[in-house]
Amino acid sequence: MCGVFGVFNNTSASHMTFLGLHALQHRGQESAGIAVSDGYDINLKLGEGLVTKVFKEKDLNELKGDIAIGHVRYSTAGGSDPKNIQPLFAHFYGGSFAIAHNGNLTNATEIREQLEKEGAIFRSTADTEVFIHLIAKEKEPPPSHIMLHKNDRDFLPLIFGAMKKVRGAYSLVILREKQLIAIRDPFGFRPLVLGKNRSGSFFIASETCALDIVDAEYLRDIKPGEVLVIDDAGLRSYFPLSYPEEPKKCIFEFVYFARPDSLIFQDWVYEIRKEMGRTLAREYKVDADCVVPVLDSGLLAAKGYSEESGIPLEIGLIRNHYVGRSFIQPKQEIRDLSVRLKLNPVRQVVEGKRIVVIDDSLVRGTTSKKIVNMLRKAGAKEIHFLLSSPPVISPCYYGIDTPTKEELIAANKTIEEIREYIGADSLYYLSLEGMIEAANKHRQKGFCTACFTGDYPVL
Ligand code: AMP
């Protein structure tokens, strides 16, 4: 999972990108990078850690230019190697470009092996690098049905060719000396939006919360299969591939990943997340004294559950915001430690009470087991653990960092065994139909639910 951002026609392009990445920080905390073009040269600054750690005022001032892209990384394909920090930069016979990618390619290993056999040298282990090689090697003419603008005749056919070869999830921003390009894969797995501010700068972002921070207005989503070019001649859209009738938008973005103040896939995350909680309340009624959210991820589902059931919402667990997300640390021992650092029960709220604890998802079961244990120690009388999504049974190959099947508790244990493992009095997961219905309430259709069903749209 990652976040991408792009800006065109802004004298403070690097500062804008810094702000955009800051708003997208929840999408990845391992590393950050910005690439800027002054119209002739592309310069980059990359680093490990949070956006505010990587970039100081001096760095941003040195990154001069009106066009920029940026990336926050949360390692999936390629692991947490510093060589994989994006944007990736390349120079080839057609000029220079930088690329930042959210999503995962499913055939990157195959393509890479083939390219390596042909003599290609890779500098990272990121799947994104195959794009660079495919672009540089592409020889096929563009599809005959596409009329290219004169500014697009050299580079765009290379992108179209690369898109034909890769499979999987990609929401991309590409920076050229004088162009910003945004691309979304034909299934539209990951979100990507276009915005504009009052001074005529254009922005591309994974989520609209990154448009808000730069005071830009949301114009529209980049459509599945679209290649959008922005340069001095204006905005141009191309659809080089035939794409499926129905997109396969990642439903987990609504369940967990996207920020609740974002509009993604043309809908508000806040409302859908709350609707998931309401649906949960209709599906599973509990006689309880209060509803306690696992902050922050379970907050809106708990609010929806509380409104629908009439059981009061209480903040029975306090979150310490000075530690990163537990899951996000790739190593198990660090993850174990940070669960304890993150949440603490409020004894006055939970002591002697029958409580409904709500989180958005249960993956390995580590977090929930610890939460139940802490709440018991704090005196809770009954603990009903509810999830606003179905059991996660299959890894994601499209960019969400889910562990292997062996580590997914629901892939290996029955619901009753999981209940016993986490130590709750009862355990209930939102049904698949309930989750999809909640997301569809706002005219949403065409979701990828592979992590809950094992039904992969493309491999
Ligand atoms: P676990 O302890 O593995 O069951 O983790 C469950 C917790 O991780 C829940 O609080 C979720 O909100 C959160 N979570 C679920 N999926 C992810 C993910 N891909 N990255 C980070 N956190 C996640």
mmCIF file of N, CA, C and O in Angstrom, residues 193-243:
data_model
loop_
_atom_site.group_PDB
_atom_site.id
_atom_site.type_symbol
_atom_site.label_atom_id
_atom_site.label_comp_id
_atom_site.label_asym_id
_atom_site.label_seq_id
_atom_site.Cartn_x
_atom_site.Cartn_y
_atom_site.Cartn_z
ATOM 1 N N VAL A 193 -7.281 10.434 -7.889
ATOM 2 C CA VAL A 193 -8.193 11.548 -8.188
ATOM 3 C C VAL A 193 -7.446 12.732 -8.808
ATOM 4 O O VAL A 193 -6.239 12.890 -8.633
ATOM 5 N N LEU A 194 -8.229 13.554 -9.496
ATOM 6 C CA LEU A 194 -7.707 14.763 -10.137
ATOM 7 C C LEU A 194 -8.323 15.979 -9.456
ATOM 8 O O LEU A 194 -9.531 15.998 -9.189
ATOM 9 N N GLY A 195 -7.505 16.986 -9.195
ATOM 10 C CA GLY A 195 -8.007 18.217 -8.587
ATOM 11 C C GLY A 195 -7.353 19.444 -9.193
ATOM 12 O O GLY A 195 -6.388 19.344 -9.951
ATOM 13 N N LYS A 196 -7.913 20.592 -8.852
ATOM 14 C CA LYS A 196 -7.398 21.863 -9.399
ATOM 15 C C LYS A 196 -7.566 22.940 -8.345
ATOM 16 O O LYS A 196 -8.571 22.939 -7.615
ATOM 17 N N ASN A 197 -6.615 23.863 -8.273
ATOM 18 C CA ASN A 197 -6.807 24.976 -7.340
ATOM 19 C C ASN A 197 -7.174 26.259 -8.095
ATOM 20 O O ASN A 197 -7.229 26.268 -9.331
ATOM 21 N N ARG A 198 -7.405 27.337 -7.344
ATOM 22 C CA ARG A 198 -7.883 28.573 -7.965
ATOM 23 C C ARG A 198 -6.849 29.220 -8.876
ATOM 24 O O ARG A 198 -7.190 29.962 -9.775
ATOM 25 N N SER A 199 -5.574 28.919 -8.657
ATOM 26 C CA SER A 199 -4.575 29.530 -9.538
ATOM 27 C C SER A 199 -4.270 28.675 -10.759
ATOM 28 O O SER A 199 -3.313 28.942 -11.483
ATOM 29 N N GLY A 200 -5.045 27.622 -10.953
ATOM 30 C CA GLY A 200 -4.873 26.841 -12.179
ATOM 31 C C GLY A 200 -3.836 25.734 -12.097
ATOM 32 O O GLY A 200 -3.426 25.197 -13.126
ATOM 33 N N SER A 201 -3.412 25.374 -10.889
ATOM 34 C CA SER A 201 -2.522 24.211 -10.756
ATOM 35 C C SER A 201 -3.377 22.950 -10.736
ATOM 36 O O SER A 201 -4.458 22.943 -10.142
ATOM 37 N N PHE A 202 -2.864 21.901 -11.350
ATOM 38 C CA PHE A 202 -3.564 20.613 -11.311
ATOM 39 C C PHE A 202 -2.861 19.670 -10.343
ATOM 40 O O PHE A 202 -1.635 19.725 -10.184
ATOM 41 N N PHE A 203 -3.666 18.816 -9.716
ATOM 42 C CA PHE A 203 -3.130 17.882 -8.728
ATOM 43 C C PHE A 203 -3.664 16.473 -8.993
ATOM 44 O O PHE A 203 -4.815 16.316 -9.398
ATOM 45 N N ILE A 204 -2.831 15.507 -8.723
ATOM 46 C CA ILE A 204 -3.239 14.098 -8.770
ATOM 47 C C ILE A 204 -2.954 13.540 -7.379
ATOM 48 O O ILE A 204 -1.902 13.836 -6.803
ATOM 49 N N ALA A 205 -3.880 12.756 -6.837
ATOM 50 C CA ALA A 205 -3.628 12.212 -5.497
ATOM 51 C C ALA A 205 -4.338 10.883 -5.316
ATOM 52 O O ALA A 205 -5.370 10.628 -5.943
ATOM 53 N N SER A 206 -3.792 10.074 -4.430
ATOM 54 C CA SER A 206 -4.446 8.801 -4.104
ATOM 55 C C SER A 206 -5.815 9.032 -3.475
ATOM 56 O O SER A 206 -6.746 8.270 -3.711
ATOM 57 N N GLU A 207 -5.908 10.066 -2.651
ATOM 58 C CA GLU A 207 -7.182 10.337 -1.963
ATOM 59 C C GLU A 207 -7.431 11.841 -1.927
ATOM 60 O O GLU A 207 -6.480 12.629 -1.930
ATOM 61 N N THR A 208 -8.683 12.210 -1.785
ATOM 62 C CA THR A 208 -9.018 13.648 -1.798
ATOM 63 C C THR A 208 -8.516 14.396 -0.558
ATOM 64 O O THR A 208 -8.408 15.610 -0.601
ATOM 65 N N CYS A 209 -8.206 13.686 0.539
ATOM 66 C CA CYS A 209 -7.684 14.402 1.711
ATOM 67 C C CYS A 209 -6.396 15.134 1.347
ATOM 68 O O CYS A 209 -6.067 16.159 1.939
ATOM 69 N N ALA A 210 -5.692 14.651 0.326
ATOM 70 C CA ALA A 210 -4.460 15.315 -0.118
ATOM 71 C C ALA A 210 -4.761 16.523 -1.002
ATOM 72 O O ALA A 210 -3.923 17.403 -1.158
ATOM 73 N N LEU A 211 -5.960 16.574 -1.569
ATOM 74 C CA LEU A 211 -6.364 17.784 -2.311
ATOM 75 C C LEU A 211 -6.776 18.867 -1.316
ATOM 76 O O LEU A 211 -6.483 20.047 -1.503
ATOM 77 N N ASP A 212 -7.467 18.437 -0.264
ATOM 78 C CA ASP A 212 -7.917 19.408 0.761
ATOM 79 C C ASP A 212 -6.738 20.185 1.330
ATOM 80 O O ASP A 212 -6.807 21.400 1.479
ATOM 81 N N ILE A 213 -5.676 19.487 1.612
ATOM 82 C CA ILE A 213 -4.545 20.127 2.307
ATOM 83 C C ILE A 213 -3.875 21.193 1.434
ATOM 84 O O ILE A 213 -3.318 22.151 1.947
ATOM 85 N N VAL A 214 -3.967 21.058 0.111
ATOM 86 C CA VAL A 214 -3.369 22.081 -0.773
ATOM 87 C C VAL A 214 -4.454 23.024 -1.311
ATOM 88 O O VAL A 214 -4.226 23.776 -2.248
ATOM 89 N N ASP A 215 -5.631 22.946 -0.705
ATOM 90 C CA ASP A 215 -6.745 23.820 -1.064
ATOM 91 C C ASP A 215 -7.140 23.675 -2.536
ATOM 92 O O ASP A 215 -7.396 24.666 -3.220
ATOM 93 N N ALA A 216 -7.153 22.448 -2.988
ATOM 94 C CA ALA A 216 -7.577 22.184 -4.368
ATOM 95 C C ALA A 216 -8.953 21.536 -4.348
ATOM 96 O O ALA A 216 -9.324 20.861 -3.392
ATOM 97 N N GLU A 217 -9.662 21.740 -5.425
ATOM 98 C CA GLU A 217 -11.012 21.198 -5.535
ATOM 99 C C GLU A 217 -10.937 19.863 -6.273
ATOM 100 O O GLU A 217 -10.187 19.719 -7.254
ATOM 101 N N TYR A 218 -11.731 18.911 -5.822
ATOM 102 C CA TYR A 218 -11.796 17.613 -6.507
ATOM 103 C C TYR A 218 -12.537 17.797 -7.829
ATOM 104 O O TYR A 218 -13.642 18.349 -7.851
ATOM 105 N N LEU A 219 -11.934 17.376 -8.917
ATOM 106 C CA LEU A 219 -12.618 17.462 -10.210
ATOM 107 C C LEU A 219 -13.279 16.131 -10.560
ATOM 108 O O LEU A 219 -14.446 16.071 -10.872
ATOM 109 N N ARG A 220 -12.483 15.063 -10.506
ATOM 110 C CA ARG A 220 -13.024 13.746 -10.855
ATOM 111 C C ARG A 220 -12.006 12.666 -10.523
ATOM 112 O O ARG A 220 -10.857 12.962 -10.213
ATOM 113 N N ASP A 221 -12.454 11.404 -10.628
ATOM 114 C CA ASP A 221 -11.529 10.275 -10.499
ATOM 115 C C ASP A 221 -10.784 10.091 -11.823
ATOM 116 O O ASP A 221 -11.352 10.375 -12.879
ATOM 117 N N ILE A 222 -9.568 9.629 -11.776
ATOM 118 C CA ILE A 222 -8.928 9.103 -12.978
ATOM 119 C C ILE A 222 -9.669 7.791 -13.224
ATOM 120 O O ILE A 222 -9.838 6.987 -12.295
ATOM 121 N N LYS A 223 -10.135 7.566 -14.428
ATOM 122 C CA LYS A 223 -10.990 6.395 -14.662
ATOM 123 C C LYS A 223 -10.160 5.119 -14.814
ATOM 124 O O LYS A 223 -8.997 5.182 -15.235
ATOM 125 N N PRO A 224 -10.770 3.970 -14.501
ATOM 126 C CA PRO A 224 -10.044 2.721 -14.737
ATOM 127 C C PRO A 224 -9.577 2.663 -16.201
ATOM 128 O O PRO A 224 -10.356 2.950 -17.104
ATOM 129 N N GLY A 225 -8.325 2.330 -16.399
ATOM 130 C CA GLY A 225 -7.776 2.202 -17.751
ATOM 131 C C GLY A 225 -7.365 3.513 -18.394
ATOM 132 O O GLY A 225 -6.897 3.534 -19.531
ATOM 133 N N GLU A 226 -7.508 4.627 -17.665
ATOM 134 C CA GLU A 226 -7.213 5.940 -18.262
ATOM 135 C C GLU A 226 -5.736 6.332 -18.126
ATOM 136 O O GLU A 226 -5.090 6.050 -17.119
ATOM 137 N N VAL A 227 -5.255 6.983 -19.171
ATOM 138 C CA VAL A 227 -3.946 7.651 -19.106
ATOM 139 C C VAL A 227 -4.249 9.141 -19.296
ATOM 140 O O VAL A 227 -4.769 9.532 -20.332
ATOM 141 N N LEU A 228 -3.970 9.924 -18.274
ATOM 142 C CA LEU A 228 -4.257 11.360 -18.347
ATOM 143 C C LEU A 228 -2.937 12.120 -18.429
ATOM 144 O O LEU A 228 -2.069 11.971 -17.575
ATOM 145 N N VAL A 229 -2.821 12.923 -19.470
ATOM 146 C CA VAL A 229 -1.596 13.715 -19.656
ATOM 147 C C VAL A 229 -1.918 15.168 -19.349
ATOM 148 O O VAL A 229 -2.939 15.690 -19.806
ATOM 149 N N ILE A 230 -1.063 15.803 -18.562
ATOM 150 C CA ILE A 230 -1.239 17.224 -18.261
ATOM 151 C C ILE A 230 0.044 17.949 -18.681
ATOM 152 O O ILE A 230 1.143 17.594 -18.227
ATOM 153 N N ASP A 231 -0.092 18.920 -19.551
ATOM 154 C CA ASP A 231 1.060 19.764 -19.901
ATOM 155 C C ASP A 231 0.570 21.143 -20.331
ATOM 156 O O ASP A 231 -0.616 21.456 -20.161
ATOM 157 N N ASP A 232 1.458 21.944 -20.901
ATOM 158 C CA ASP A 232 1.071 23.313 -21.257
ATOM 159 C C ASP A 232 -0.046 23.361 -22.290
ATOM 160 O O ASP A 232 -0.750 24.366 -22.403
ATOM 161 N N ALA A 233 -0.205 22.283 -23.053
ATOM 162 C CA ALA A 233 -1.269 22.252 -24.067
ATOM 163 C C ALA A 233 -2.612 21.845 -23.464
ATOM 164 O O ALA A 233 -3.620 21.797 -24.160
ATOM 165 N N GLY A 234 -2.648 21.503 -22.188
ATOM 166 C CA GLY A 234 -3.915 21.162 -21.524
ATOM 167 C C GLY A 234 -3.939 19.741 -21.000
ATOM 168 O O GLY A 234 -2.895 19.140 -20.735
ATOM 169 N N LEU A 235 -5.167 19.213 -20.850
ATOM 170 C CA LEU A 235 -5.354 17.860 -20.315
ATOM 171 C C LEU A 235 -5.869 16.955 -21.424
ATOM 172 O O LEU A 235 -6.782 17.352 -22.162
ATOM 173 N N ARG A 236 -5.279 15.768 -21.552
ATOM 174 C CA ARG A 236 -5.730 14.830 -22.569
ATOM 175 C C ARG A 236 -5.844 13.432 -21.970
ATOM 176 O O ARG A 236 -4.972 13.012 -21.227
ATOM 177 N N SER A 237 -6.941 12.757 -22.332
ATOM 178 C CA SER A 237 -7.184 11.413 -21.796
ATOM 179 C C SER A 237 -7.091 10.385 -22.885
ATOM 180 O O SER A 237 -7.618 10.601 -23.974
ATOM 181 N N TYR A 238 -6.470 9.276 -22.565
ATOM 182 C CA TYR A 238 -6.414 8.161 -23.513
ATOM 183 C C TYR A 238 -6.840 6.888 -22.796
ATOM 184 O O TYR A 238 -6.587 6.732 -21.600
ATOM 185 N N PHE A 239 -7.460 5.999 -23.540
ATOM 186 C CA PHE A 239 -7.829 4.682 -23.004
ATOM 187 C C PHE A 239 -7.223 3.622 -23.923
ATOM 188 O O PHE A 239 -7.878 3.147 -24.838
ATOM 189 N N PRO A 240 -5.958 3.289 -23.700
ATOM 190 C CA PRO A 240 -5.267 2.427 -24.657
ATOM 191 C C PRO A 240 -5.660 0.950 -24.605
ATOM 192 O O PRO A 240 -5.417 0.225 -25.552
ATOM 193 N N LEU A 241 -6.275 0.494 -23.522
ATOM 194 C CA LEU A 241 -6.598 -0.928 -23.391
ATOM 195 C C LEU A 241 -8.107 -1.103 -23.417
ATOM 196 O O LEU A 241 -8.843 -0.204 -23.035
ATOM 197 N N SER A 242 -8.531 -2.294 -23.827
ATOM 198 C CA SER A 242 -9.943 -2.586 -23.622
ATOM 199 C C SER A 242 -10.036 -2.970 -22.150
ATOM 200 O O SER A 242 -9.136 -3.603 -21.613
ATOM 201 N N TYR A 243 -11.040 -2.542 -21.467
ATOM 202 C CA TYR A 243 -11.091 -2.863 -20.048
ATOM 203 C C TYR A 243 -12.446 -3.430 -19.648
ATOM 204 O O TYR A 243 -13.423 -3.262 -20.360
#
